[in-house]
GROMACS .gro file of C-alpha atoms in nm:
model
  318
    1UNK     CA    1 -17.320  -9.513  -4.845
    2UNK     CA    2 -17.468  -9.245  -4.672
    3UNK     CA    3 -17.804  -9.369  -4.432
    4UNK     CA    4 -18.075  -9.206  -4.363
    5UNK     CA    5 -18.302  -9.395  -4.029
    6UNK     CA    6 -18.672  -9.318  -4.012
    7UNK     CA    7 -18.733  -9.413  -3.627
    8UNK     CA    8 -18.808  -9.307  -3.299
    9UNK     CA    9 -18.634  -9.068  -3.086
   10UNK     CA   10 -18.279  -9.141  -3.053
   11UNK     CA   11 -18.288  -9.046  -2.709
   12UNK     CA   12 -18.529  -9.349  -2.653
   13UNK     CA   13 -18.277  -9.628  -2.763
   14UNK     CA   14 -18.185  -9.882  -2.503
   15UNK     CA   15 -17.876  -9.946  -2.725
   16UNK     CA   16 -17.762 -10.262  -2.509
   17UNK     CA   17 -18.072 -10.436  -2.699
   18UNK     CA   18 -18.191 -10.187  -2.961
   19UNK     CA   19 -18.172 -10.365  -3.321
   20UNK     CA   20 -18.167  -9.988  -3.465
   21UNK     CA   21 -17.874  -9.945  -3.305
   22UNK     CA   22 -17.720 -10.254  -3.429
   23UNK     CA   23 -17.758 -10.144  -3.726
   24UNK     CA   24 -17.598  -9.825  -3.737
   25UNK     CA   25 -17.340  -9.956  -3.539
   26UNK     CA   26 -17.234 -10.220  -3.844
   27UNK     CA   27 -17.252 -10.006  -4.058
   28UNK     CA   28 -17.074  -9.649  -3.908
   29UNK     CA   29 -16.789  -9.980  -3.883
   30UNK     CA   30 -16.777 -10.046  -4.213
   31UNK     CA   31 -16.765  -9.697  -4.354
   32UNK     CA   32 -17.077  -9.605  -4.394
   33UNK     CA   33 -17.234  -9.251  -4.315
   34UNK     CA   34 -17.542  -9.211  -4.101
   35UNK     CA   35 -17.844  -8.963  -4.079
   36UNK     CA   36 -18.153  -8.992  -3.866
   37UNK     CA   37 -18.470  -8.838  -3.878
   38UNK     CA   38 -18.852  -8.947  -3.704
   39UNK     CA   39 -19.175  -9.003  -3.909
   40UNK     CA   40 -19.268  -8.646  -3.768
   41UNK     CA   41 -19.015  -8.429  -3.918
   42UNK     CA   42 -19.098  -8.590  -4.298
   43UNK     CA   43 -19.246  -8.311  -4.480
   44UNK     CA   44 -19.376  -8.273  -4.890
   45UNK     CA   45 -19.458  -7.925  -5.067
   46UNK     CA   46 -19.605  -7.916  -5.420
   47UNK     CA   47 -19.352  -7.885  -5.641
   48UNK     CA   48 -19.055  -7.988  -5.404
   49UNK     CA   49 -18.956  -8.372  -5.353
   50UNK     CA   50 -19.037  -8.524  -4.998
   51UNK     CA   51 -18.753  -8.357  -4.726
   52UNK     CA   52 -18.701  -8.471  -4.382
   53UNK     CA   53 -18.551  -8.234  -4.053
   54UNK     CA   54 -18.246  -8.479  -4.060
   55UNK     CA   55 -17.947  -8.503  -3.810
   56UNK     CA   56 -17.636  -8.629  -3.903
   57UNK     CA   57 -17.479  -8.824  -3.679
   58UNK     CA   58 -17.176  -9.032  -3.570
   59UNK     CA   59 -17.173  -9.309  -3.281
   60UNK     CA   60 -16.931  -9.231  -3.018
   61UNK     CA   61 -16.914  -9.541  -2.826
   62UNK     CA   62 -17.042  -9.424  -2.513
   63UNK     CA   63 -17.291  -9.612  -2.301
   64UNK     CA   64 -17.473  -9.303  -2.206
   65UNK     CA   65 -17.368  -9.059  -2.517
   66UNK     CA   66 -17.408  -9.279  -2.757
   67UNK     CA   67 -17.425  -9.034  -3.031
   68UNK     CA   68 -17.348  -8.693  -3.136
   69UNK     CA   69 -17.471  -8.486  -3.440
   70UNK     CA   70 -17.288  -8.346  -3.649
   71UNK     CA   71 -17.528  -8.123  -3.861
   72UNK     CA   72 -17.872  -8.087  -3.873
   73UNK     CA   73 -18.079  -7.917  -4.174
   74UNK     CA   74 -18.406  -8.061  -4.405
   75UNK     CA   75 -18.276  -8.292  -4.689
   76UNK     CA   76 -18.461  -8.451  -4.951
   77UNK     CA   77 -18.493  -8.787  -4.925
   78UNK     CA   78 -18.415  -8.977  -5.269
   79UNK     CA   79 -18.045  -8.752  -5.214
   80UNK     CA   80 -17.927  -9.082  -4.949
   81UNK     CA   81 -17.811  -9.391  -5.079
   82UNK     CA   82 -18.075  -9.574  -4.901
   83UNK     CA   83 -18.337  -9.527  -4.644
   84UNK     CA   84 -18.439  -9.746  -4.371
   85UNK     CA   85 -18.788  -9.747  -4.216
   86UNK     CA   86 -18.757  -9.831  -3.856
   87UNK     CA   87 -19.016  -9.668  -3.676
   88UNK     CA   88 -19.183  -9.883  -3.396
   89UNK     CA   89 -19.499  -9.979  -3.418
   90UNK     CA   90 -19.869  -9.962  -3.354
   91UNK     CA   91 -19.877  -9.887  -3.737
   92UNK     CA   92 -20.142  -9.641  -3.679
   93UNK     CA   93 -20.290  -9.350  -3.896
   94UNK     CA   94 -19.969  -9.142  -3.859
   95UNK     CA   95 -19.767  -9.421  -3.982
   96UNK     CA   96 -20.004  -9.478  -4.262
   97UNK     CA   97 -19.959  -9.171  -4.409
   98UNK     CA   98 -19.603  -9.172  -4.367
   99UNK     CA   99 -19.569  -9.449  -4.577
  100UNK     CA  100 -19.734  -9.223  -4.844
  101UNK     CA  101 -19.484  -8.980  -4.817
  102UNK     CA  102 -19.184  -9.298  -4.866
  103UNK     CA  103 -19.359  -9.372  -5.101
  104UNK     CA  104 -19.356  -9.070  -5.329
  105UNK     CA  105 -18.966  -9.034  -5.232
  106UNK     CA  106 -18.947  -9.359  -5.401
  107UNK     CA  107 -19.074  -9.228  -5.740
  108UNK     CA  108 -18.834  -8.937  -5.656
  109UNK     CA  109 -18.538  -9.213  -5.689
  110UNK     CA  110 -18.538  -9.282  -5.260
  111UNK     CA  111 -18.418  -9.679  -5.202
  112UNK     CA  112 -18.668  -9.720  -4.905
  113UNK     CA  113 -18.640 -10.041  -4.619
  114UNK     CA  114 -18.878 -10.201  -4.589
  115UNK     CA  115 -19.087 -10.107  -4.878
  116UNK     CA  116 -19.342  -9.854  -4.792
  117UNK     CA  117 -19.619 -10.038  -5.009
  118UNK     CA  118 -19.504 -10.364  -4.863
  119UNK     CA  119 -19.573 -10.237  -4.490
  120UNK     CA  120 -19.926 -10.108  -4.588
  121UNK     CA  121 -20.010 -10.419  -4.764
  122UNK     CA  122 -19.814 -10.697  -4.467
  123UNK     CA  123 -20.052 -10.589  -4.150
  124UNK     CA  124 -19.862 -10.771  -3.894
  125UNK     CA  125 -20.137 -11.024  -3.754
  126UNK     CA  126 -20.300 -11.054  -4.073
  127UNK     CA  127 -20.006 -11.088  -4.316
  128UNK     CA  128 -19.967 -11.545  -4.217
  129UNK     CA  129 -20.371 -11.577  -4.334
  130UNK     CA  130 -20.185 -11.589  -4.702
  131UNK     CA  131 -19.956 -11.856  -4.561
  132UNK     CA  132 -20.215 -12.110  -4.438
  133UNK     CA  133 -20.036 -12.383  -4.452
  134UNK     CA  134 -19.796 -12.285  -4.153
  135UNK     CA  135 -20.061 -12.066  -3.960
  136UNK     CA  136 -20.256 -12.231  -3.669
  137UNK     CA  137 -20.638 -12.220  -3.662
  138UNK     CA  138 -20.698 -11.842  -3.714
  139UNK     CA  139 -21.027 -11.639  -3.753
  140UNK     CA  140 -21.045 -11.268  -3.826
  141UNK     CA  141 -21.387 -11.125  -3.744
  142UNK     CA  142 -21.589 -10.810  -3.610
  143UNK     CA  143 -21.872 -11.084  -3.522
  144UNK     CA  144 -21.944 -11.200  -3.138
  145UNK     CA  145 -22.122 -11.505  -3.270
  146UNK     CA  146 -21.818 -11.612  -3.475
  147UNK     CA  147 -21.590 -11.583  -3.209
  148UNK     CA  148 -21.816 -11.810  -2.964
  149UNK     CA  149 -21.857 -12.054  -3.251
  150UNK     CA  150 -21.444 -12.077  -3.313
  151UNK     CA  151 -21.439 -12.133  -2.940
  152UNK     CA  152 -21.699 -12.381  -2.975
  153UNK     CA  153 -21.498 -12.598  -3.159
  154UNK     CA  154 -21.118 -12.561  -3.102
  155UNK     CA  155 -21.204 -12.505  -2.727
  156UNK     CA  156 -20.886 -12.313  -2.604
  157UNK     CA  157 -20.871 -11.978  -2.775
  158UNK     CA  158 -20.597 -11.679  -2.791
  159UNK     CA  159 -20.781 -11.354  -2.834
  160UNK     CA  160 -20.586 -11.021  -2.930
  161UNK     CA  161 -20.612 -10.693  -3.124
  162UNK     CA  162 -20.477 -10.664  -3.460
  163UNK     CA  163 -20.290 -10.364  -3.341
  164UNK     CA  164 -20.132 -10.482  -3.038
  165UNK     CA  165 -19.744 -10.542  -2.985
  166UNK     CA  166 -19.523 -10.643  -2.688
  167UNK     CA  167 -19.838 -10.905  -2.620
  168UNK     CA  168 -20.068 -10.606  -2.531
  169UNK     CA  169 -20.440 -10.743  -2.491
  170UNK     CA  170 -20.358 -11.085  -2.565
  171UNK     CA  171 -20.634 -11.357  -2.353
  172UNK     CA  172 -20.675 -11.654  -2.316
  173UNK     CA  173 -20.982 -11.831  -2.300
  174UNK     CA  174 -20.977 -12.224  -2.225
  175UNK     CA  175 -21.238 -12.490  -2.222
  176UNK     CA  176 -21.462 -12.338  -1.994
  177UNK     CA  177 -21.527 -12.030  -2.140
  178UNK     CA  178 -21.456 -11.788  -1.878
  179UNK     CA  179 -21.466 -11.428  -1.901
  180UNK     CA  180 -21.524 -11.494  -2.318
  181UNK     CA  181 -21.812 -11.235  -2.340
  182UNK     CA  182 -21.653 -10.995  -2.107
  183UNK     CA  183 -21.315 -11.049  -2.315
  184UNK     CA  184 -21.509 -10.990  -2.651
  185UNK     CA  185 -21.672 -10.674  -2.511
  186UNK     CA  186 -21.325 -10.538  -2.417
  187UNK     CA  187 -21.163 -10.595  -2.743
  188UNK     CA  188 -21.455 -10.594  -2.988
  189UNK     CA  189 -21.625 -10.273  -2.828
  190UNK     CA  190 -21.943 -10.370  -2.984
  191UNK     CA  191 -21.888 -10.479  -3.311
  192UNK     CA  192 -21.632 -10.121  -3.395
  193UNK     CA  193 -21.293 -10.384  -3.368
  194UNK     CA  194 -21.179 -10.675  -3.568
  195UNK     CA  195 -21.003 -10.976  -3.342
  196UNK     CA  196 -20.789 -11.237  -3.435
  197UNK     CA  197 -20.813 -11.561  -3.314
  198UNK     CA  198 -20.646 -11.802  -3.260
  199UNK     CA  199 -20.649 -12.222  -3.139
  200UNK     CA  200 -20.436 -12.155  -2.843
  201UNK     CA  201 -20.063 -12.383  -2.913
  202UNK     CA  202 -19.941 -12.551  -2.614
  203UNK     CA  203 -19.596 -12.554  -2.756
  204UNK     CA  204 -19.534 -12.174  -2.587
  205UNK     CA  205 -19.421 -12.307  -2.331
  206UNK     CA  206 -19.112 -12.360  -2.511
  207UNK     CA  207 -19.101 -12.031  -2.623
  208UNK     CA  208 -19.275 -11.814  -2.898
  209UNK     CA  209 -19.006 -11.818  -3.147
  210UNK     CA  210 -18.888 -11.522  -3.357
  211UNK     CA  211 -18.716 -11.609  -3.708
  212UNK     CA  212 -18.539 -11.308  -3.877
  213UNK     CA  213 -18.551 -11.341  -4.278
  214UNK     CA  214 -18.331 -11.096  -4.371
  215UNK     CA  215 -18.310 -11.095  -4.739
  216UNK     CA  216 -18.510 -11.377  -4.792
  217UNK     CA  217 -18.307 -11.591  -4.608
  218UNK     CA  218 -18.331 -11.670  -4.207
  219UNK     CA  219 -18.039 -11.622  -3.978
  220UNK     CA  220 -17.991 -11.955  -3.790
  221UNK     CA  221 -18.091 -11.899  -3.479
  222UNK     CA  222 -18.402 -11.766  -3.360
  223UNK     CA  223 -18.497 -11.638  -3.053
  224UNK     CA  224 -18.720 -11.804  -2.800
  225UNK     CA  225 -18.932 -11.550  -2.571
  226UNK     CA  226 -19.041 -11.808  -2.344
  227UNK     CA  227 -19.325 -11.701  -2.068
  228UNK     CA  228 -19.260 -11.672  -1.712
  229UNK     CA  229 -19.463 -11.787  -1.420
  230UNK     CA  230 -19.824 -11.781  -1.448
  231UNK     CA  231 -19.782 -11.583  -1.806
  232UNK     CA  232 -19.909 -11.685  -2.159
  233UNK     CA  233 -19.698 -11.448  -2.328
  234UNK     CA  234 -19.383 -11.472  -2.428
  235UNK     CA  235 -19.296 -11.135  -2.555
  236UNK     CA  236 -18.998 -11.013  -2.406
  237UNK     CA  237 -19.198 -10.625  -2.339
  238UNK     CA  238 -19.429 -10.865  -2.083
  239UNK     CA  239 -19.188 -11.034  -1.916
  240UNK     CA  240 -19.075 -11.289  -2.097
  241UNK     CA  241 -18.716 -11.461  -2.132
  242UNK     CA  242 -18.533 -11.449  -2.469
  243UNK     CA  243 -18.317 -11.780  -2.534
  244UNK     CA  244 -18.150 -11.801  -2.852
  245UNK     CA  245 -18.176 -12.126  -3.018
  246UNK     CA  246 -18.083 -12.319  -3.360
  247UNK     CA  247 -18.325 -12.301  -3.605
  248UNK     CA  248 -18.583 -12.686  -3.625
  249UNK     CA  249 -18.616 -12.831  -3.962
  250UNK     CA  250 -18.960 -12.693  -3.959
  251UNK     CA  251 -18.852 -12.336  -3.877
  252UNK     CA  252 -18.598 -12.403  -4.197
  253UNK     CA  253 -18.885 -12.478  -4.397
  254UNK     CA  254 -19.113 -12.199  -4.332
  255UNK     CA  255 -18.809 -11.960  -4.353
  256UNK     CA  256 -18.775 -12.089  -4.720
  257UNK     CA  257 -19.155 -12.104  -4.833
  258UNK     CA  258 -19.207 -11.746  -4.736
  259UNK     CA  259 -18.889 -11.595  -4.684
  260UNK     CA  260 -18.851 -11.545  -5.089
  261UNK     CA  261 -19.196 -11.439  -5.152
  262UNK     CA  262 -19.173 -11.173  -4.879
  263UNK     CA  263 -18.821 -11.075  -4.992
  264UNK     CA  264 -18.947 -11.011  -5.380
  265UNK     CA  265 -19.223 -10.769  -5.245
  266UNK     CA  266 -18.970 -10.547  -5.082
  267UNK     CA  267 -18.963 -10.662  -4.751
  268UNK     CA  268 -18.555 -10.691  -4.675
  269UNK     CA  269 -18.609 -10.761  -4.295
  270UNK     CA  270 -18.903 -10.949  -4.140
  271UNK     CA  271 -18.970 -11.130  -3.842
  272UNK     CA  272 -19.178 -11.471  -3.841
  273UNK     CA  273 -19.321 -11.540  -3.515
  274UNK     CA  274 -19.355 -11.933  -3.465
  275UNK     CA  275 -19.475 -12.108  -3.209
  276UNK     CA  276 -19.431 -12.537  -3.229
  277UNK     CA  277 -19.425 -12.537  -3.564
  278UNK     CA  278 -19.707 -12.267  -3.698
  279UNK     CA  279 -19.631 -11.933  -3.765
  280UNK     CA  280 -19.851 -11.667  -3.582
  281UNK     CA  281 -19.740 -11.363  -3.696
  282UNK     CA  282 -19.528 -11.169  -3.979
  283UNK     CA  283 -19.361 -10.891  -3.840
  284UNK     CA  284 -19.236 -10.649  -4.065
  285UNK     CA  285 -19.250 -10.299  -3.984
  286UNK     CA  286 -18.965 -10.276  -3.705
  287UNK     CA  287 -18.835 -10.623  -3.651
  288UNK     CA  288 -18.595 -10.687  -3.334
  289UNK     CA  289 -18.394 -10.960  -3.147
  290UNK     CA  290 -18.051 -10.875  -3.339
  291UNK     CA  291 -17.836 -10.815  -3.024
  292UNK     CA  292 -18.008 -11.102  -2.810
  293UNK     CA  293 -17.928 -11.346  -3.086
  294UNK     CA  294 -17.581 -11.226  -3.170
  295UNK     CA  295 -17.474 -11.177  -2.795
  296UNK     CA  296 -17.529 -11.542  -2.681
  297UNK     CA  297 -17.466 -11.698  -2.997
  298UNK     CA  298 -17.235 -11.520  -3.158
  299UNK     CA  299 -17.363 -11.530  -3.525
  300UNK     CA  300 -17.364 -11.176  -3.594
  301UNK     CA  301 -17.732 -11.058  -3.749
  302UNK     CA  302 -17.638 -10.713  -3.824
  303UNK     CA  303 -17.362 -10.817  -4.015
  304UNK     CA  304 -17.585 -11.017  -4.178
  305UNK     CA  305 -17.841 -10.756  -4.238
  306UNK     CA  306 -17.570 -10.500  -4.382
  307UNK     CA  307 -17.473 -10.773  -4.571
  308UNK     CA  308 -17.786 -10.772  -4.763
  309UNK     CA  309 -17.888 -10.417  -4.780
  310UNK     CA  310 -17.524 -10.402  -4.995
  311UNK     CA  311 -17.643 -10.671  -5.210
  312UNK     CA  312 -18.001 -10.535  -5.279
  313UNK     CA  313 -17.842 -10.148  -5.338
  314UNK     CA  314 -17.523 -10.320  -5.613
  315UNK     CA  315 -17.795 -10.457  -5.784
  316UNK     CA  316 -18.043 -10.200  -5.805
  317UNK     CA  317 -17.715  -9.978  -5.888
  318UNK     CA  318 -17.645 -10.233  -6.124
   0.00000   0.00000   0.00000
């Protein structure tokens, strides 16, 4: 197959942990050709199927040079065997509209990872209010009042932006209720910003878990980004420490409610935050922890994920 990566700059992998790179790496080993391109060099004419300013590259096996092209020109999309959206987020306006422009290569015949509909319509924070069962205390609001009432009654409260990532502008606010108003100014700004939040889960101290369902099946291990000193957060971008673990009956079970459903709507790779035994947040536009899980485990994800990209493109083929 030849593969065509929407991402970031290739110059900004930090291949020892970049699940990207994983990827290509599995599959330049297996045969497979590979092509990369960023959200910025998609372009669509009247009249003329979506094209990208693609590089074609091949993995060298160099710490430091990592890759080298091998030709560079603008290629329609729908002419690569599959396409893989892997662009980091915050899924902002410019990754909006480049889901638009996935999408339309799709009616053109593109096979596009994850689903560009499927990214509009999974925001990350908001995509676990569907799964209620597994999801903590959670309220979504624009409203001041609403967010003093939730802390009213569950009395220790996470507070973050429905854009965020890497744990940026996550609070917490405990019984007390310090700094609540001054928080809800900073992320509300007056009524212009939805926040989530959330009944804060003592169990993070054990680590915020992250499940990859890759095909609508989870890999079994997760990782555990478990804070550090004085922190709340566990995300590995603010400090915290990634421990691989085996996955708890109750991560099994949410893996298999939702891991199907997700799957069917064109998600092939998603990661399921969970922390205890609630699930927090549905990543799904680029999900990570690959290497960290394979390295001290040994169960290799991209193998796995490889795996199932094959299977869904032999049966669409099919």
């Amino acid at each position: 197959m030849n593969i065509l990566f929407v991402a970031d700059p290739l110059v900004s992998f930090k291949t020892y942990k970049d699940t990207t790179f994983a990827m290509m790496r599995e599959l330049q080993k297996r045969g497979h050709t590979l092509a990369a391109c960023e959200p910025q060099h998609l372009q669509w004419q009247t009249g003329h199927p979506v094209t990208a300013l693609v590089r074609q590259i091949e993995l060298t096996g160099d710490a430091d040079d990592w890759y080298r092209v091998l030709h560079q020109g603008r290629e329609a999309l729908h002419t690569y065997d599959a396409v893989l959206m892997r662009k980091d987020p915050p899924f902002d306006s410019e990754f909006f509209y480049a889901t638009h422009l996935l999408e339309q290569a799709e009616r053109e015949g593109a096979k596009v990872f994850n689903s560009p509909r499927a990214l509009r319509d999974h925001p990350e924070k908001l995509a676990l209010m569907e799964f209620a069962a597994f999801a903590p205390p959670t309220l979504v609001t624009r409203s001041p009042e609403a967010i003093r009432h939730f802390h009213a009654e569950h009395k220790d409260i996470i507070l973050k932006p429905l854009d965020g990532m890497g744990g940026m502008g996550i609070f917490r606010v405990g019984p007390d209720g310090m700094n609540l108003g001054s928080i809800i100014e900073t992320l509300n700004q007056g009524g212009a910003t939805s926040v989530m939040v959330q009944r804060y889960l003592p169990e993070i101290v054990d680590g915020d878990k992250r499940l990859l369902v890759i095909g609508g099946e989870a890999a079994p291990f997760s990782l555990a980004r478990i804070p550090q000193g004085s922190e709340i957060r566990g995300n590995l971008a603010a400090g915290g420490k990634g421990v691989a673990m085996p996955l708890s009956d109750s991560d099994w079970a949410i893996a298999r409610a939702i891991g199907p459903t997700l799957a069917a709507r064109g998600l092939l790779l998603v990661g399921v935050d969970v922390i205890g035994d609630k699930v927090t947040e549905i990543n799904v536009t680029s999900p990570t922890c690959f290497q960290e899980i394979h390295q001290q485990t040994g169960f290799d994800v991209p193998a796995m994920f490889v795996d199932a990209l094959q299977t869904v493109m032999n049966s669409s083929n099919g």
